Amino acid sequence: MAQPRPSRALLIVNTDFGGDPEFGTRRGAKREAEKLSKVLSRLNYEVKLMHNQTAKEMEDLYRQESGCEHGEHFVSIISSHGKEGVIFGCDSEPLQLPRIFQILSSGKCPVLTKIPKIFFIQACRGKELDHGEVLECDSGGPEPEREADCFSVYLSMPPQTAVMFACSPGYVAFLNISGSMFLQALLKFLEGEERHLALNRLMTRINWEVAFRCQARGTYEGCKEMPCFVTNLLQEVFPFSAPIVEEADSV
C-alpha cells in the first residue's frame, strides 16, 4: 500500500539582525525551532527549516511553496521580531503578513486552495506589557500606538487558513534562552497526546497553557501572555494526529 504524500512544513527562525540597535539577538529561538522541526518530521511532515532570512528571502520561500506538491496540510512556523501585521527579516526589513497570504491565495496558488494552511507566529504585535517581564521581546523599532488594524490582516487570509499568534494585538511576545512561552507550549502538545485533537481544540489548549501556566520572571515578575488565533477553515482538521515515527537508534 502506497504511503500518503507527506505534508509540508516551512519553519523560519530569525535570530541575528546584523547588530541593528533596534533589534536584539533572539537567544533560545534557534534550538526551539530545531526541536519543532524534529517533531514535525516524525509526524510525517517534509520540513524545511530556514535560519536568518531577509524579508525578500522569506517572501521567496512562500513563493517556492506555492509551486510544490503538498500532502494533506501545510504548516508554517515563523519566529522573529515583529509588530502588528508585520514580520521582520534578519535585514530588519518588514514583510507584511497580507503579502504572505496573497502569495498563498487561491488565484496565485491553486495547489493549496483546498489544503488547510496553518500558521504559528512567534513575534510581537506591539509594545504593551501585561505587567510583567520582557525577558527578551520580539518587537522592533518605535511605532505609533495601535498603528495597524489587525482586522485587515484577518481579512487578507486565503480560504482554508488558520493563524495562531503568540500574543494579542498590541502586546509583546516573550522569549528567553530556554525559548518562548508560545512555541514551548506547542512543542509540548505535539509531543503529547494533545496532538490528536482537532486543530481548534489544540489551539485552545495552547491558549490555556500559556495564559495559566506561563509567566515571566525577573525584573517584571509575573508578566503574562495571551495567545490568540483566527480561522476560516470549513471543517475540523487533525494536522498532527499521525503516529509518531520513532527515531532510529544510532549505530
Tab-separated table of C-alpha atoms in Angstrom:
chain	number	residue	atom	x	y	z
A	1	MET	CA	0.000	0.000	0.000
A	2	ALA	CA	1.419	3.363	-1.028
A	3	GLN	CA	2.338	5.742	1.743
A	4	PRO	CA	0.444	9.072	1.742
A	5	ARG	CA	2.367	12.054	0.442
A	6	PRO	CA	3.994	13.856	3.391
A	7	SER	CA	2.523	17.190	4.347
A	8	ARG	CA	4.898	20.141	4.116
A	9	ALA	CA	6.136	22.442	6.884
A	10	LEU	CA	8.122	25.645	6.482
A	11	LEU	CA	9.889	26.939	9.602
A	12	ILE	CA	11.585	30.337	9.535
A	13	VAL	CA	13.583	31.481	12.554
A	14	ASN	CA	15.423	34.807	12.598
A	15	THR	CA	17.850	35.234	15.479
A	16	ASP	CA	20.558	37.635	14.281
A	17	PHE	CA	19.873	41.086	12.868
A	18	GLY	CA	23.330	42.327	11.924
A	19	GLY	CA	23.844	44.326	15.085
A	20	ASP	CA	20.865	46.587	14.407
A	21	PRO	CA	20.454	48.527	17.704
A	22	GLU	CA	16.658	48.342	17.425
A	23	PHE	CA	16.742	44.533	17.414
A	24	GLY	CA	18.296	42.229	19.974
A	25	THR	CA	19.703	38.776	19.318
A	26	ARG	CA	16.924	36.266	19.868
A	27	ARG	CA	18.601	33.760	22.164
A	28	GLY	CA	16.771	30.467	22.576
A	29	ALA	CA	14.829	30.678	19.310
A	30	LYS	CA	17.188	28.529	17.225
A	31	ARG	CA	17.182	25.462	19.463
A	32	GLU	CA	13.411	25.729	19.898
A	33	ALA	CA	12.886	25.734	16.128
A	34	GLU	CA	15.191	22.752	15.696
A	35	LYS	CA	13.116	20.762	18.207
A	36	LEU	CA	9.906	21.668	16.385
A	37	SER	CA	11.484	20.627	13.093
A	38	LYS	CA	12.351	17.210	14.506
A	39	VAL	CA	8.916	16.506	15.953
A	40	LEU	CA	7.153	17.593	12.748
A	41	SER	CA	9.432	15.300	10.744
A	42	ARG	CA	8.318	12.438	12.972
A	43	LEU	CA	4.673	13.362	12.266
A	44	ASN	CA	5.028	12.755	8.503
A	45	TYR	CA	5.948	16.316	7.539
A	46	GLU	CA	8.588	17.201	4.998
A	47	VAL	CA	10.213	20.064	6.895
A	48	LYS	CA	12.204	22.984	5.561
A	49	LEU	CA	13.934	24.859	8.405
A	50	MET	CA	15.454	28.184	7.398
A	51	HIS	CA	17.591	30.441	9.590
A	52	ASN	CA	18.113	34.200	9.344
A	53	GLN	CA	16.176	35.096	6.229
A	54	THR	CA	15.808	38.612	4.850
A	55	ALA	CA	12.305	39.925	4.178
A	56	LYS	CA	12.702	39.186	0.464
A	57	GLU	CA	14.072	35.710	1.141
A	58	MET	CA	11.074	34.949	3.367
A	59	GLU	CA	8.720	36.073	0.626
A	60	ASP	CA	10.596	33.919	-1.899
A	61	LEU	CA	10.278	30.879	0.383
A	62	TYR	CA	6.489	31.157	0.367
A	63	ARG	CA	6.523	31.651	-3.377
A	64	GLN	CA	8.506	28.415	-3.682
A	65	GLU	CA	5.940	26.623	-1.520
A	66	SER	CA	3.189	27.794	-3.834
A	67	GLY	CA	4.709	25.641	-6.579
A	68	CYS	CA	5.339	22.483	-4.552
A	69	GLU	CA	3.335	19.281	-4.369
A	70	HIS	CA	1.616	19.122	-0.979
A	71	GLY	CA	0.112	16.470	1.230
A	72	GLU	CA	-2.954	16.955	3.417
A	73	HIS	CA	-1.746	20.074	5.282
A	74	PHE	CA	0.686	22.971	5.037
A	75	VAL	CA	2.160	24.242	8.305
A	76	SER	CA	4.368	27.279	8.720
A	77	ILE	CA	6.048	28.457	11.923
A	78	ILE	CA	7.603	31.923	11.950
A	79	SER	CA	9.812	33.101	14.812
A	80	SER	CA	11.206	36.609	14.527
A	81	HIS	CA	10.847	40.213	15.615
A	82	GLY	CA	7.587	41.800	14.591
A	83	LYS	CA	4.789	44.279	15.134
A	84	GLU	CA	1.103	44.176	14.240
A	85	GLY	CA	0.703	42.635	10.790
A	86	VAL	CA	4.471	42.569	10.169
A	87	ILE	CA	7.335	40.087	10.458
A	88	PHE	CA	10.884	41.452	10.251
A	89	GLY	CA	13.595	39.789	8.196
A	90	CYS	CA	17.137	39.459	9.516
A	91	ASP	CA	17.917	42.576	7.454
A	92	SER	CA	15.455	44.485	9.711
A	93	GLU	CA	13.144	44.986	6.735
A	94	PRO	CA	9.406	44.322	7.213
A	95	LEU	CA	7.355	41.660	5.482
A	96	GLN	CA	3.624	42.257	5.700
A	97	LEU	CA	1.577	39.197	6.659
A	98	PRO	CA	-1.039	40.050	3.991
A	99	ARG	CA	1.778	39.719	1.439
A	100	ILE	CA	2.418	36.134	2.566
A	101	PHE	CA	-1.295	35.378	2.426
A	102	GLN	CA	-1.549	36.906	-1.058
A	103	ILE	CA	1.167	34.549	-2.319
A	104	LEU	CA	-0.803	31.576	-0.974
A	105	SER	CA	-4.186	32.810	-2.199
A	106	SER	CA	-6.319	30.677	-4.497
A	107	GLY	CA	-5.558	32.827	-7.528
A	108	LYS	CA	-1.787	32.626	-7.157
A	109	CYS	CA	-1.523	29.193	-5.539
A	110	PRO	CA	-4.302	26.889	-6.776
A	111	VAL	CA	-2.453	23.813	-5.479
A	112	LEU	CA	-3.146	24.965	-1.892
A	113	THR	CA	-6.725	26.124	-2.416
A	114	LYS	CA	-8.349	23.160	-0.642
A	115	ILE	CA	-5.427	22.294	1.639
A	116	PRO	CA	-5.531	23.666	5.215
A	117	LYS	CA	-2.810	26.291	5.721
A	118	ILE	CA	-1.781	26.622	9.362
A	119	PHE	CA	0.489	29.354	10.756
A	120	PHE	CA	2.054	29.677	14.194
A	121	ILE	CA	3.663	33.108	14.618
A	122	GLN	CA	6.079	33.881	17.442
A	123	ALA	CA	6.580	37.634	17.176
A	124	CYS	CA	5.491	40.773	18.984
A	125	ARG	CA	2.380	42.608	17.828
A	126	GLY	CA	3.150	45.835	19.685
A	127	LYS	CA	4.965	47.081	22.775
A	128	GLU	CA	2.366	46.835	25.525
A	129	LEU	CA	3.171	44.727	28.599
A	130	ASP	CA	0.712	42.791	30.693
A	131	HIS	CA	2.500	43.784	33.939
A	132	GLY	CA	5.495	41.525	33.649
A	133	GLU	CA	8.976	40.918	32.358
A	134	VAL	CA	10.306	41.340	28.878
A	135	LEU	CA	12.852	38.535	29.110
A	136	GLU	CA	13.636	39.265	25.512
A	137	CYS	CA	10.778	40.552	23.424
A	138	ASP	CA	10.344	40.140	19.718
A	139	SER	CA	9.274	43.671	18.849
A	140	GLY	CA	11.285	46.008	16.705
A	141	GLY	CA	11.686	49.751	16.462
A	142	PRO	CA	9.437	52.581	17.637
A	143	GLU	CA	5.842	52.567	16.482
A	144	PRO	CA	2.723	54.688	16.952
A	145	GLU	CA	0.050	53.449	19.315
A	146	ARG	CA	-2.092	50.735	17.677
A	147	GLU	CA	-0.532	51.566	14.338
A	148	ALA	CA	-2.060	48.716	12.345
A	149	ASP	CA	-5.580	47.394	12.100
A	150	CYS	CA	-5.394	43.699	12.928
A	151	PHE	CA	-8.669	43.039	11.116
A	152	SER	CA	-7.079	43.956	7.793
A	153	VAL	CA	-4.668	41.066	8.370
A	154	TYR	CA	-7.529	38.683	9.112
A	155	LEU	CA	-9.466	39.778	6.036
A	156	SER	CA	-6.445	39.043	3.833
A	157	MET	CA	-6.287	35.393	4.887
A	158	PRO	CA	-6.843	32.966	1.999
A	159	PRO	CA	-9.582	30.337	2.330
A	160	GLN	CA	-8.842	27.276	4.459
A	161	THR	CA	-6.370	29.071	6.730
A	162	ALA	CA	-5.758	29.184	10.472
A	163	VAL	CA	-3.318	31.618	12.084
A	164	MET	CA	-2.245	31.470	15.718
A	165	PHE	CA	-0.308	34.368	17.241
A	166	ALA	CA	1.867	34.194	20.348
A	167	CYS	CA	0.157	37.249	21.818
A	168	SER	CA	-2.830	39.547	21.479
A	169	PRO	CA	-2.819	42.643	19.244
A	170	GLY	CA	-0.648	45.429	20.635
A	171	TYR	CA	1.336	43.251	23.043
A	172	VAL	CA	4.824	41.787	23.216
A	173	ALA	CA	5.670	38.107	22.842
A	174	PHE	CA	8.210	36.761	25.330
A	175	LEU	CA	11.413	34.887	24.659
A	176	ASN	CA	14.334	33.814	26.826
A	177	ILE	CA	17.312	31.491	26.471
A	178	SER	CA	15.030	28.487	27.059
A	179	GLY	CA	12.673	29.519	24.266
A	180	SER	CA	9.297	31.200	24.012
A	181	MET	CA	6.204	30.553	26.114
A	182	PHE	CA	4.135	30.035	22.978
A	183	LEU	CA	6.268	27.665	20.926
A	184	GLN	CA	7.307	25.702	24.008
A	185	ALA	CA	3.604	25.042	24.654
A	186	LEU	CA	3.123	23.987	21.028
A	187	LEU	CA	6.135	21.681	21.252
A	188	LYS	CA	4.844	20.119	24.476
A	189	PHE	CA	1.490	19.285	22.911
A	190	LEU	CA	2.950	17.987	19.645
A	191	GLU	CA	4.997	15.538	21.698
A	192	GLY	CA	1.982	14.508	23.801
A	193	GLU	CA	-1.473	13.088	23.307
A	194	GLU	CA	-2.958	16.534	22.624
A	195	ARG	CA	-1.593	16.275	19.087
A	196	HIS	CA	-4.580	14.044	18.245
A	197	LEU	CA	-7.040	16.882	18.905
A	198	ALA	CA	-8.777	18.846	16.193
A	199	LEU	CA	-6.787	21.993	15.415
A	200	ASN	CA	-9.212	24.449	17.046
A	201	ARG	CA	-9.172	22.406	20.273
A	202	LEU	CA	-5.384	22.125	20.189
A	203	MET	CA	-5.046	25.886	19.807
A	204	THR	CA	-7.448	26.459	22.684
A	205	ARG	CA	-5.335	24.154	24.863
A	206	ILE	CA	-2.255	26.208	23.923
A	207	ASN	CA	-4.117	29.382	24.922
A	208	TRP	CA	-4.854	27.901	28.352
A	209	GLU	CA	-1.338	26.555	28.835
A	210	VAL	CA	0.320	29.890	28.121
A	211	ALA	CA	-2.259	32.004	29.974
A	212	PHE	CA	-2.343	29.978	33.181
A	213	ARG	CA	0.947	28.097	33.402
A	214	CYS	CA	3.434	30.567	31.952
A	215	GLN	CA	4.680	33.861	33.297
A	216	ALA	CA	7.809	35.935	33.129
A	217	ARG	CA	10.359	36.054	35.892
A	218	GLY	CA	12.911	38.641	36.966
A	219	THR	CA	12.519	42.393	36.730
A	220	TYR	CA	8.921	42.172	35.528
A	221	GLU	CA	7.926	39.176	37.639
A	222	GLY	CA	4.510	37.809	36.754
A	223	CYS	CA	4.041	39.192	33.255
A	224	LYS	CA	1.528	37.144	31.283
A	225	GLU	CA	0.997	36.419	27.618
A	226	MET	CA	-2.283	35.643	25.851
A	227	PRO	CA	-2.062	33.841	22.507
A	228	CYS	CA	-4.982	34.078	20.115
A	229	PHE	CA	-5.996	32.524	16.843
A	230	VAL	CA	-8.285	33.161	13.897
A	231	THR	CA	-9.538	30.620	11.385
A	232	ASN	CA	-11.662	30.390	8.275
A	233	LEU	CA	-11.355	26.607	7.998
A	234	LEU	CA	-14.527	24.941	6.797
A	235	GLN	CA	-14.150	21.699	8.712
A	236	GLU	CA	-12.299	20.226	11.662
A	237	VAL	CA	-8.752	19.215	10.757
A	238	PHE	CA	-6.317	16.963	12.587
A	239	PRO	CA	-2.925	18.013	11.216
A	240	PHE	CA	-0.756	16.345	13.861
A	241	SER	CA	-2.567	13.073	14.510
A	242	ALA	CA	-0.226	10.840	12.503
A	243	PRO	CA	1.593	8.174	14.551
A	244	ILE	CA	4.982	9.400	15.691
A	245	VAL	CA	7.820	7.725	13.827
A	246	GLU	CA	10.444	6.676	16.338
A	247	GLU	CA	13.957	7.810	15.542
A	248	ALA	CA	16.339	5.013	14.586
A	249	ASP	CA	18.905	4.079	17.166
A	250	SER	CA	22.378	5.300	16.373
A	251	VAL	CA	24.886	2.598	15.475
